[in-house]
Coordinates of C-alpha atoms and ligand atoms in Angstrom, one line a residue:
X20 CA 13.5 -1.9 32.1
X21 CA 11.4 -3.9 29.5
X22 CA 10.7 -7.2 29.7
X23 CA 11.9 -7.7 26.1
X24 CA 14.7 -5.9 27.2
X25 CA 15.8 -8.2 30.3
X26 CA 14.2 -11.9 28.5
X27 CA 16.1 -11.6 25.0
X28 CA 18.7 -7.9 24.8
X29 CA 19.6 -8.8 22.0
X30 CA 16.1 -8.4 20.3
X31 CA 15.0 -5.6 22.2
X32 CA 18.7 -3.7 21.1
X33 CA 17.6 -4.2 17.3
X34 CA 14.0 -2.7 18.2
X35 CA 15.5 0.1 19.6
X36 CA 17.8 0.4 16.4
X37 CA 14.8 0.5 14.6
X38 CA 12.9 2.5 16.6
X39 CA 15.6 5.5 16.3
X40 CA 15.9 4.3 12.7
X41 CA 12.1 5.3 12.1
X42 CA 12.4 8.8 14.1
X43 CA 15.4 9.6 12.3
X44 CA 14.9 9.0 8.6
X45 CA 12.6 10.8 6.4
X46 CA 10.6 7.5 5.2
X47 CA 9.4 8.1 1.7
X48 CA 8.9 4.8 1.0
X49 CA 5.2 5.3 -0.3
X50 CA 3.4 1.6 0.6
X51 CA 4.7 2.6 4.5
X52 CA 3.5 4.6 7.4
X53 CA 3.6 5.3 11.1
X54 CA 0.9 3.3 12.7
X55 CA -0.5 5.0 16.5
X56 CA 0.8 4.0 19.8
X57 CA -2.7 2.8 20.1
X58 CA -2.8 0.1 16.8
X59 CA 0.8 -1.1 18.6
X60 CA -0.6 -1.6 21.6
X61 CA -3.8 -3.8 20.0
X62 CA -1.0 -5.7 17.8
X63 CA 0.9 -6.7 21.1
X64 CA -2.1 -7.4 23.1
X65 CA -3.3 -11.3 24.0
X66 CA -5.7 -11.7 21.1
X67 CA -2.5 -13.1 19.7
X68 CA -3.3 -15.9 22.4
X69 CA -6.0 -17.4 21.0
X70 CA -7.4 -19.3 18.2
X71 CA -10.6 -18.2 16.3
X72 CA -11.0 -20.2 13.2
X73 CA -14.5 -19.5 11.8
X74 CA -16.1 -16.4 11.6
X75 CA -17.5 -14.5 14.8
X76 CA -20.3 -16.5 16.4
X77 CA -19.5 -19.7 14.2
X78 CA -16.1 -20.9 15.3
X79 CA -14.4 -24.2 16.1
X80 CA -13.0 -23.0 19.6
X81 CA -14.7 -22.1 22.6
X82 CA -13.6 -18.9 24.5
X83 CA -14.2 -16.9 21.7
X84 CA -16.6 -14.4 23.2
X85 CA -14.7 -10.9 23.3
X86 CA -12.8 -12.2 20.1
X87 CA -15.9 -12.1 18.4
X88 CA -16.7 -8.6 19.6
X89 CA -13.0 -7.6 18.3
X90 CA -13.7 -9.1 14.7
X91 CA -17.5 -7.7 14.7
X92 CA -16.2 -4.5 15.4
X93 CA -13.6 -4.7 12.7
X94 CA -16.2 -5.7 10.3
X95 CA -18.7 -3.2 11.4
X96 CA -16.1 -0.1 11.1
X97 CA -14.7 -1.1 7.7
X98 CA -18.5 -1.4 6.3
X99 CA -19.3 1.6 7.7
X100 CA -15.8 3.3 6.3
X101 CA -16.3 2.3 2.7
X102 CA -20.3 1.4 2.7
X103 CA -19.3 -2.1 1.9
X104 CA -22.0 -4.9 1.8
X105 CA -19.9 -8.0 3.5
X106 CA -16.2 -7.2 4.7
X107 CA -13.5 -9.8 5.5
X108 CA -10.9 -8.8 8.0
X109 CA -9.0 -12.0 8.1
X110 CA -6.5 -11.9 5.0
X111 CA -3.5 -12.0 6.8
X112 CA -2.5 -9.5 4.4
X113 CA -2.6 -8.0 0.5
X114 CA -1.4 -10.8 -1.5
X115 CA -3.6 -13.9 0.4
X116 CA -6.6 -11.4 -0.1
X117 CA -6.0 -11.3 -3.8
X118 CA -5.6 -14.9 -4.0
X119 CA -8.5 -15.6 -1.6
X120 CA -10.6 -13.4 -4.1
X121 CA -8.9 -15.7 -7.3
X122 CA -9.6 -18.7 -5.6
X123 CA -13.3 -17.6 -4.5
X124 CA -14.4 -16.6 -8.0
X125 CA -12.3 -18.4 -10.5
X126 CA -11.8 -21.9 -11.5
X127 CA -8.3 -22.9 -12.7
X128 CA -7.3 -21.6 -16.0
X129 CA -10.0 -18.4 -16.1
X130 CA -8.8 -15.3 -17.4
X131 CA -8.0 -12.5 -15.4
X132 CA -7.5 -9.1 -16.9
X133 CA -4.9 -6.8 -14.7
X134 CA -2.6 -4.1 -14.8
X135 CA 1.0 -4.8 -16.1
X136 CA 3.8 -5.1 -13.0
X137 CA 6.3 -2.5 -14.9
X138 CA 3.0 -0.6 -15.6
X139 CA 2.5 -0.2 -12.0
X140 CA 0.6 -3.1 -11.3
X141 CA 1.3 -5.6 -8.2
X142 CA 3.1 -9.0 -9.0
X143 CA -0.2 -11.2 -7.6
X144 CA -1.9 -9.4 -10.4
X145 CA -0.4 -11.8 -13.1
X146 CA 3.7 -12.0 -12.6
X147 CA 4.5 -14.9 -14.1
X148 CA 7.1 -15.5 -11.0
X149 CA 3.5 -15.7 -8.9
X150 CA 1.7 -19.3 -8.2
X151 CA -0.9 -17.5 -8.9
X152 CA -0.1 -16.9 -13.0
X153 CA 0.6 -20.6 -12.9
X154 CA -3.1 -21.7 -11.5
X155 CA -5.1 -18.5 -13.6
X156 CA -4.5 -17.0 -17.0
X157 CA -3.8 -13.3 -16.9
X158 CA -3.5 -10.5 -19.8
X159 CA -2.0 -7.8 -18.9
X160 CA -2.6 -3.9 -19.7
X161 CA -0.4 -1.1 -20.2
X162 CA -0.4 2.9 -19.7
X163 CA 0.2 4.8 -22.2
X164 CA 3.1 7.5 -22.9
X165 CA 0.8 10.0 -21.3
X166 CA 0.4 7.8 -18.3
X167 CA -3.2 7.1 -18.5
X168 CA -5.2 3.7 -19.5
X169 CA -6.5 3.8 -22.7
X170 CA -9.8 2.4 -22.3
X171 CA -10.3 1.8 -25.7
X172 CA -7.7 -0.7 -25.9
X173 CA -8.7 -2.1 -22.6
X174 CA -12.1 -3.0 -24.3
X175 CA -10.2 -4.5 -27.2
X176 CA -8.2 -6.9 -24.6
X177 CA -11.5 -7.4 -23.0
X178 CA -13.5 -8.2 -26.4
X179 CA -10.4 -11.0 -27.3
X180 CA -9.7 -12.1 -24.2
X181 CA -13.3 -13.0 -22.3
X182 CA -11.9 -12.6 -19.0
X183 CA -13.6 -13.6 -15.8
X184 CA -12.4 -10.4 -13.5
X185 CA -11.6 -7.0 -14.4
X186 CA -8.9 -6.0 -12.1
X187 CA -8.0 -2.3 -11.7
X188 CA -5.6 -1.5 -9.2
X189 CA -1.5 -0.9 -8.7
X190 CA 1.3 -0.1 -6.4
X191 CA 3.3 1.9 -8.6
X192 CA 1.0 4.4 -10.3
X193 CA 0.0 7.7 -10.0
X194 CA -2.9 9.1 -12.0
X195 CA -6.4 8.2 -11.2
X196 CA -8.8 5.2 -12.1
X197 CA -12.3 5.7 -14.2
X198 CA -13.9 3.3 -12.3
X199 CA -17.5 3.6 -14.3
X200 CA -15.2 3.2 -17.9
X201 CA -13.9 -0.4 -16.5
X202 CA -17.3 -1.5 -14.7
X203 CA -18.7 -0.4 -17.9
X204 CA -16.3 -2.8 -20.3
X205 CA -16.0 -5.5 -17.6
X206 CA -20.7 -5.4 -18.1
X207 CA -19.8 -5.7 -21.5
X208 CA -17.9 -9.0 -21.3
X209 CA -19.6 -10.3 -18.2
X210 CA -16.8 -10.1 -15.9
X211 CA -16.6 -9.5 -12.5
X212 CA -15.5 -6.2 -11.5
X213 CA -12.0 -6.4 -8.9
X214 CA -10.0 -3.5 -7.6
X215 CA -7.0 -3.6 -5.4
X216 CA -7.2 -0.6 -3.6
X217 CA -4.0 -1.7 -1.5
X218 CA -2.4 1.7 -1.9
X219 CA -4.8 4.0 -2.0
X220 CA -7.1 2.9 1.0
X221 CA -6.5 5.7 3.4
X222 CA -7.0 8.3 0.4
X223 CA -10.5 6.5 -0.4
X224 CA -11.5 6.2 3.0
X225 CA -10.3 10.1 3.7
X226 CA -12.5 11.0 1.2
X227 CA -9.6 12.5 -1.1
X228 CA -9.9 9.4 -4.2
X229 CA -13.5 8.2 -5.7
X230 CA -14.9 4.9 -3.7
X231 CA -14.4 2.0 -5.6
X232 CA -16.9 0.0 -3.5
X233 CA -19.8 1.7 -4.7
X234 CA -19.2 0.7 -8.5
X235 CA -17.1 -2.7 -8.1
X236 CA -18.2 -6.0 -7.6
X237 CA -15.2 -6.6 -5.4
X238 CA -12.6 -4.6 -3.4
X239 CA -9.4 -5.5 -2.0
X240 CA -6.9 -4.1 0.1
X241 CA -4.1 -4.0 2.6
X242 CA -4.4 -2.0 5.9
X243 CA -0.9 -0.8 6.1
X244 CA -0.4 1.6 3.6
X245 CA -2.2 5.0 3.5
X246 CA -5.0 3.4 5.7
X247 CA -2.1 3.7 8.5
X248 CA -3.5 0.6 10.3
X249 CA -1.3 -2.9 10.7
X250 CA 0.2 -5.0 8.4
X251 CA -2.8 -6.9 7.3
X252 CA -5.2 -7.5 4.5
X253 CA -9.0 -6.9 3.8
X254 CA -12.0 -8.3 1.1
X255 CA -15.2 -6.4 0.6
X256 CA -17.7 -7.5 -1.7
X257 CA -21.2 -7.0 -2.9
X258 CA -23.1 -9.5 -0.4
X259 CA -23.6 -12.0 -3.6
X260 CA -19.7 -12.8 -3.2
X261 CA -20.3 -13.1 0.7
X262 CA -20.2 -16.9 0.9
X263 CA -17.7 -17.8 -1.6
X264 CA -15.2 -15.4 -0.4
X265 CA -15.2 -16.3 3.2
X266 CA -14.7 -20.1 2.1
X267 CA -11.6 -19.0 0.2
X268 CA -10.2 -17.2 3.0
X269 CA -11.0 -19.8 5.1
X270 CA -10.5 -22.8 5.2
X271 CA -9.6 -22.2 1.7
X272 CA -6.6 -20.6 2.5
X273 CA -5.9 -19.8 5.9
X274 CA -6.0 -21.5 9.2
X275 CA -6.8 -19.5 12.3
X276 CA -6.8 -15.6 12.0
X277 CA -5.0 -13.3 13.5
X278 CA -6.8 -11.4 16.2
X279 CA -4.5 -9.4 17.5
X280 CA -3.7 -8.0 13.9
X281 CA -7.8 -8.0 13.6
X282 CA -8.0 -5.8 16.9
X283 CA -5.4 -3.1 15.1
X284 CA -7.3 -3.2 12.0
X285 CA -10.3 -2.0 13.9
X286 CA -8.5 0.7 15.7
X287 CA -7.3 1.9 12.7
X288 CA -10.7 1.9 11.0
X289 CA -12.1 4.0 14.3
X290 CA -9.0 6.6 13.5
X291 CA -9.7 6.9 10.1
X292 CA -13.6 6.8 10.6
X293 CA -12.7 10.9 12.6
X294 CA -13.0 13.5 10.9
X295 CA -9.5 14.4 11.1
X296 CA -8.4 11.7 8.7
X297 CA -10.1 13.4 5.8
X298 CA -7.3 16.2 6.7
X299 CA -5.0 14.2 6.9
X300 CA -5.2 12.1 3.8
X301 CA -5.6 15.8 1.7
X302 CA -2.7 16.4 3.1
X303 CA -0.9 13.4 1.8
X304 CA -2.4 14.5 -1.8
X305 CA -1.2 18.2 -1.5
X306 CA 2.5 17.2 0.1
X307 CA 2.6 14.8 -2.9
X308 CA 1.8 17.0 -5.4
X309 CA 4.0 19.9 -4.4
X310 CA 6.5 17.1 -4.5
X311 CA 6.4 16.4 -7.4
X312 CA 6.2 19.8 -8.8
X313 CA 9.1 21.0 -6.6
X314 CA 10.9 17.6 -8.8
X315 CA 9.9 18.7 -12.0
X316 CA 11.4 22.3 -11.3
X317 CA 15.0 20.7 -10.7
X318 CA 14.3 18.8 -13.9
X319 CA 13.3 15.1 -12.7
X320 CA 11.4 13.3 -15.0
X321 CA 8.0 11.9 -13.6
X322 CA 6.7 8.9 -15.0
X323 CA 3.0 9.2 -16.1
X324 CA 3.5 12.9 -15.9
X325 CA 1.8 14.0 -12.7
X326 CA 0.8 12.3 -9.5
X327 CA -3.5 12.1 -8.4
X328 CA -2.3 10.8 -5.6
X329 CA 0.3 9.9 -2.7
X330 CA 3.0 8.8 -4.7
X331 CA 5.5 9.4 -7.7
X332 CA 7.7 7.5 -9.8
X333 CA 10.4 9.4 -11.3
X334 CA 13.1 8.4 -13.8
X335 CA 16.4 8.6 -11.5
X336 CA 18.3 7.0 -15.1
X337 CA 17.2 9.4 -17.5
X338 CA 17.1 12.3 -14.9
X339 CA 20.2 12.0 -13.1
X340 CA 22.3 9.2 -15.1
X341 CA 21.6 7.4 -11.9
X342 CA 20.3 3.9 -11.6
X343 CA 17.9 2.8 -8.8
X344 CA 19.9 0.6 -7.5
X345 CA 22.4 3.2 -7.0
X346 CA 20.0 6.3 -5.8
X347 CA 18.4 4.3 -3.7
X348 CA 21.4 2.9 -1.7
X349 CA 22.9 7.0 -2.0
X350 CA 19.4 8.4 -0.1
X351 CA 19.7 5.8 2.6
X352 CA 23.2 7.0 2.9
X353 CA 21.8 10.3 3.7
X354 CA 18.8 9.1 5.6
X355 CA 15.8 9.0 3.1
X356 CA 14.4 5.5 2.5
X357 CA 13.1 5.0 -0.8
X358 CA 12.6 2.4 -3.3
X359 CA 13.9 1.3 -6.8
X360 CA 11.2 0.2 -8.9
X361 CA 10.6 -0.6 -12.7
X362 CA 9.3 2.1 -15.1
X363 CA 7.2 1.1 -17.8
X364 CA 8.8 -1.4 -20.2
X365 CA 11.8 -0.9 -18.1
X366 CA 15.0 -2.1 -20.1
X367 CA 17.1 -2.1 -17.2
X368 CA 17.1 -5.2 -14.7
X369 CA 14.6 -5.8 -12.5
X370 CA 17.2 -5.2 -9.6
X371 CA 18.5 -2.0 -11.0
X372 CA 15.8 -0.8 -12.6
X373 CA 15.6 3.1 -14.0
X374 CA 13.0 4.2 -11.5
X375 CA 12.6 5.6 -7.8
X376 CA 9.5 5.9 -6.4
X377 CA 8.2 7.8 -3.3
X378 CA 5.2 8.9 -1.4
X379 CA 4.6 11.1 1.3
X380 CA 2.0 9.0 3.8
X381 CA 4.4 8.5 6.5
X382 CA 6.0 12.2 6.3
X383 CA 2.5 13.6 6.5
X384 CA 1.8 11.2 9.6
X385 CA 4.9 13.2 11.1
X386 CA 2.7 16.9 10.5
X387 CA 5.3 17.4 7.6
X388 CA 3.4 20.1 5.2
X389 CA 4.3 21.6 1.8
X390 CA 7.0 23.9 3.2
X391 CA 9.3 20.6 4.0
X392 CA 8.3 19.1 0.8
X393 CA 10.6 21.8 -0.8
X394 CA 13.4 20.8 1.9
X395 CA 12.9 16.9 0.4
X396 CA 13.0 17.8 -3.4
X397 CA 15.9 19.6 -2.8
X398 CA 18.0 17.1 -0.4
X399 CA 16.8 14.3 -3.0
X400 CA 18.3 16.3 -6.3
X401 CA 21.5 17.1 -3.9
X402 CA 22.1 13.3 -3.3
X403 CA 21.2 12.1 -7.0
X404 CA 23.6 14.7 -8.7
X405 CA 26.5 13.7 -6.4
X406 CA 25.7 10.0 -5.3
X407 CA 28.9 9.1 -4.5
X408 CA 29.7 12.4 -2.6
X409 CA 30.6 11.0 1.1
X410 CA 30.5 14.9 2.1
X411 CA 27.0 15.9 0.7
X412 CA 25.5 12.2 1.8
X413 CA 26.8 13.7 5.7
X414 CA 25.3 17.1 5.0
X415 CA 21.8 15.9 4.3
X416 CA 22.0 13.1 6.6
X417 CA 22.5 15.7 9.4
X418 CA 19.7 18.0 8.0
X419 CA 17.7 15.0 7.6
X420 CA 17.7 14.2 11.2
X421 CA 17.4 18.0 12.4
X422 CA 13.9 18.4 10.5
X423 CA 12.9 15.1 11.7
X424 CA 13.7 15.8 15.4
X425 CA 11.1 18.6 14.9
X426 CA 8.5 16.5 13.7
X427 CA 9.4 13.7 16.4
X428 CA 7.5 10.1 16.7
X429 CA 7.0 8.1 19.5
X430 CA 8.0 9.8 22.2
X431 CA 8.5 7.7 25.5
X432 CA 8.3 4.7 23.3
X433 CA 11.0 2.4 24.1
X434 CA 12.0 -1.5 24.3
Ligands
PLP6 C1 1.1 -3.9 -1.3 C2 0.2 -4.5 -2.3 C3 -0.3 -5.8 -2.3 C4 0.3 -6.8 -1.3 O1 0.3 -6.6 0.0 P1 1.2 -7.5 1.0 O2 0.6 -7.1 2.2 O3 2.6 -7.0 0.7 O4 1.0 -8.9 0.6 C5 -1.2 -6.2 -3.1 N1 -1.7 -5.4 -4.1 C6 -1.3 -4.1 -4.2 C7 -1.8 -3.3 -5.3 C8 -0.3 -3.6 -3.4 O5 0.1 -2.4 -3.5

C-alpha cells in the first residue's frame, strides 16, 4: 500500500482514476504527453523541500549546495540542447516566461507584434482578456487563406507599427516559420526578435523543425509539450538579454523556484539530448502527417491545408456539421481526448468554436506508428458522423481501449 493511499484515499482513488484514464484513452490532445517514470520520480522528489531564490551559487538560503548542481545541470543540458547562450529554467511555466521576457525588455505601453489567437497564436501573445494586453500594446497578424504568413504584410504592420519585439510563435498552427524572413523585418524596424517555441520544442530539439535559437534574439518555451519533460517553462537568450531576463523572472516575477520541477526539466533535457529522441520526434511528424492525410481522404477539412508538424486543426463545423463543443464532448464519449479550438476569424463562440484540433506527441510516446494513425482517422470520422450515436461512441470506446492496452503506459505504476 501507498502512503498516499493510507494518509488521504480519497486522493490517491482519483490518481488512480487518472492513471487508468491516461492508459486507456488515446490522448490527442496535441500540447500533452506522457512524461518517464523517471521525470515523475524527479517531480516528487524533496527538491520540492527547499527554497532556492537566486540563481545557483548566488541565493538567499543556505543549504543550497546540490540544488545548485540540480539547476546547473538544467541549465547546462538545455544550452547544450538548443546551443543557447544564457538559459533560464525557473519560469514556472509558458505564460510567466512570456511575461518575464515582456517585462525584461519592454517598458509599459511598447508595441509588441504577435500572432493572432484565432490565427493560432497563444492568448499571452496579445488577448485582450490577458494583463498582459493591458500593460503592452500588441498588433496582431493573420494567416492567410493558404495558411501561411504573408510576410509582406507582416513588414507592412512592422513599417506602421514600430514594434519593440517580433514575436513568432503559436499553439494552434501547423505550417512552418521562416525564421530568417521575420529576423530580417524585425532588423529592419529595430525590434527585438521573440519566438515561442512552446509547442514545437521537442520537434526543434529532435532535430525534425529549424532552431530558432540560432537566428532569434530570444526563445521561449514550455517543457511539457513535445519536449515531454514537466509542466514548466524556460527563457533562452542571446547572452546580451542575460541580466535583464533573470531580473524579470526573478524577483521580478517570481518568488522561489521550483526545484523539484527544475530537477524534471533536466531529466527531460538528458532524454531528449539521446539519440533516440531525434526518432522519436520524426515520428511525431510522420504520425501527424499520415493523419492528416488519412482526414483529408474521408473529407475533413484541414485548416491551413497541411500540417509541418505535430498537430492539425480541422474544421469539425464545415466538415461534419458538428460543432467543437459537441465533437469534442462525442470523442471523449468514445475515449479520444481532444480539444475545441477557434479557426481563423472563427464566427462561432469562443466556447463552441468550429474547430478540433489534435496532435499525435503523446500517441507516439505510446510507440503508436502510421499503421494506428489509420485506426484514429477512421474512429474519429465514425464518432463525428454519428455524435450522438450511444452505440458507435461504445464501439470505439472498446476499440479504443483494446489498441491502447497494446501500447500500454506505466506499468507497475500505481497510488
Ligand atoms: C502552451 C503555450 C503557452 C503557455 O504555457 P502554460 O504552461 O500553459 O502557461 C505559451 N505559449 C504558447 C505558444 C503555448 O502553446
Amino acid at each position: 500500500m501507498s502512503y498516499l493511499s493510507q494518509t488521504d484515499p480519497a486522493i490517491a482513488e482519483y490518481l488512480t482514476k487518472e492513471l487508468e484514464r491516461q492508459q486507456d484513452v488515446l490522448e490527442l490532445i496535441p500540447s500533452e504527453n506522457i512524461v518517464s517514470r523517471a521525470v515523475l520520480e524527479a517531480l516528487g522528489s524533496v527538491a520540492t523541500n527547499k527554497y532556492s531564490e537566486g540563481y545557483p551559487g548566488r541565493r538567499y538560503y543556505g543549504g543550497n549546495q546540490e540544488i545548485d548542481k540540480i539547476e546547473a545541470a538544467a541549465i547546462e543540458r538545455a544550452k547544450q540542447l538548443y546551443g543557447a547562450e544564457h538559459v533560464n529554467v525557473q519560469p514556472l511555466s509558458g505564460a510567466p516566461a512570456n511575461m518575464a521576457v515582456y517585462a525584461a525588455l519592454l517598458e509599459p505601453g511598447d508595441t509588441v507584434l504577435g500572432m493572432d489567437l484565432s490565427h493560432g497564436g497563444h492568448l499571452t501573445h496579445g488577448h485582450p482578456m490577458t494583463v498582459m494586453a493591458k500593460i503592452y500594446n500588441f498588433v496582431r497578424y493573420k494567416t492567410e487563406n493558404d495558411g501561411t504568413i504573408d510576410l509582406d504584410k507582416l513588414r507592412t504592420l512592422a513599417l506602421e507599427h514600430k514594434p519593440k519585439i517580433v514575436l513568432a510563435g503559436f499553439s494552434s498552427y501547423s505550417r512552418s516559420i521562416d525564421y530568417a524572413g521575420f529576423k530580417r523585418i524585425a532588423d529592419e524596424v529595430g525590434a527585438i526578435t521573440m519566438m515561442d517555441m512552446a509547442h514545437i520544442a521537442g520537434l526543434i530539439a529532435g532535430k525534425q523543425l529549424e532552431n530558432p535559437v540560432k537566428i532569434f534574439d530570444v526563445v521561449t518555451t514550455t517543457t511539457h509539450k513535445t519536449l515531454r519533460g514537466p509542466r514548466g517553462g524556460m527563457i533562452l537568450a542571446r547572452e546580451q538579454y542575460s541580466k535583464a531576463i533573470d531580473r524579470a523572472v526573478f524577483p521580478g516575477l517570481q518568488g522561489g523556484p521550483h526545484e523539484n520541477v527544475i530537477a524534471a526539466k533536466a531529466v527531460a533535457f538528458l532524454e531528449a539530448l539521446q539519440p533516440a529522441f531525434e526518432g522519436y520526434a520524426r515520428q511525431i511528424m510522420k504520425n501527424a502527417s499520415v493523419l492528416c492525410d488519412e482526414l483529408k481522404n474521408r473529407g475533413f477539412k484541414i485548416v491551413f491545408g497541411s500540417t509541418e508538424n505535430h498537430l492539425i486543426l480541422f474544421d469539425a463545423f464545415a466538415s461534419k456539421g458538428v460543432g467543437g463543443k459537441h465533437a469534442e464532448r462525442a470523442l471523449d464519449e468514445a475515449g479520444i481526448t481532444v480539444n475545441k479550438n477557434v479557426i481563423p476569424d472563427d464566427t462561432r463562440p469562443p466556447l463552441d468554436p468550429s474547430g478540433v484540433r489534435i496532435g499525435t506527441p503523446a500517441i507516439t510516446t505510446r510507440g503508436m506508428k502510421e499503421e494506428e494513425m489509420k485506426f484514429v482517422a477512421e474512429a474519429i470520422d465514425r464518432v463525428l458522423a454519428n455524435p450522438d450515436d450511444d452505440s458507435v461512441k461504445q464501439a470505439v470506446r472498446e476499440e479504443v481501449r483494446t489498441l491502447c492496452r497494446r501500447f500500454p503506459i506505466y506499468g507497475d505504476l500505481s497510488y
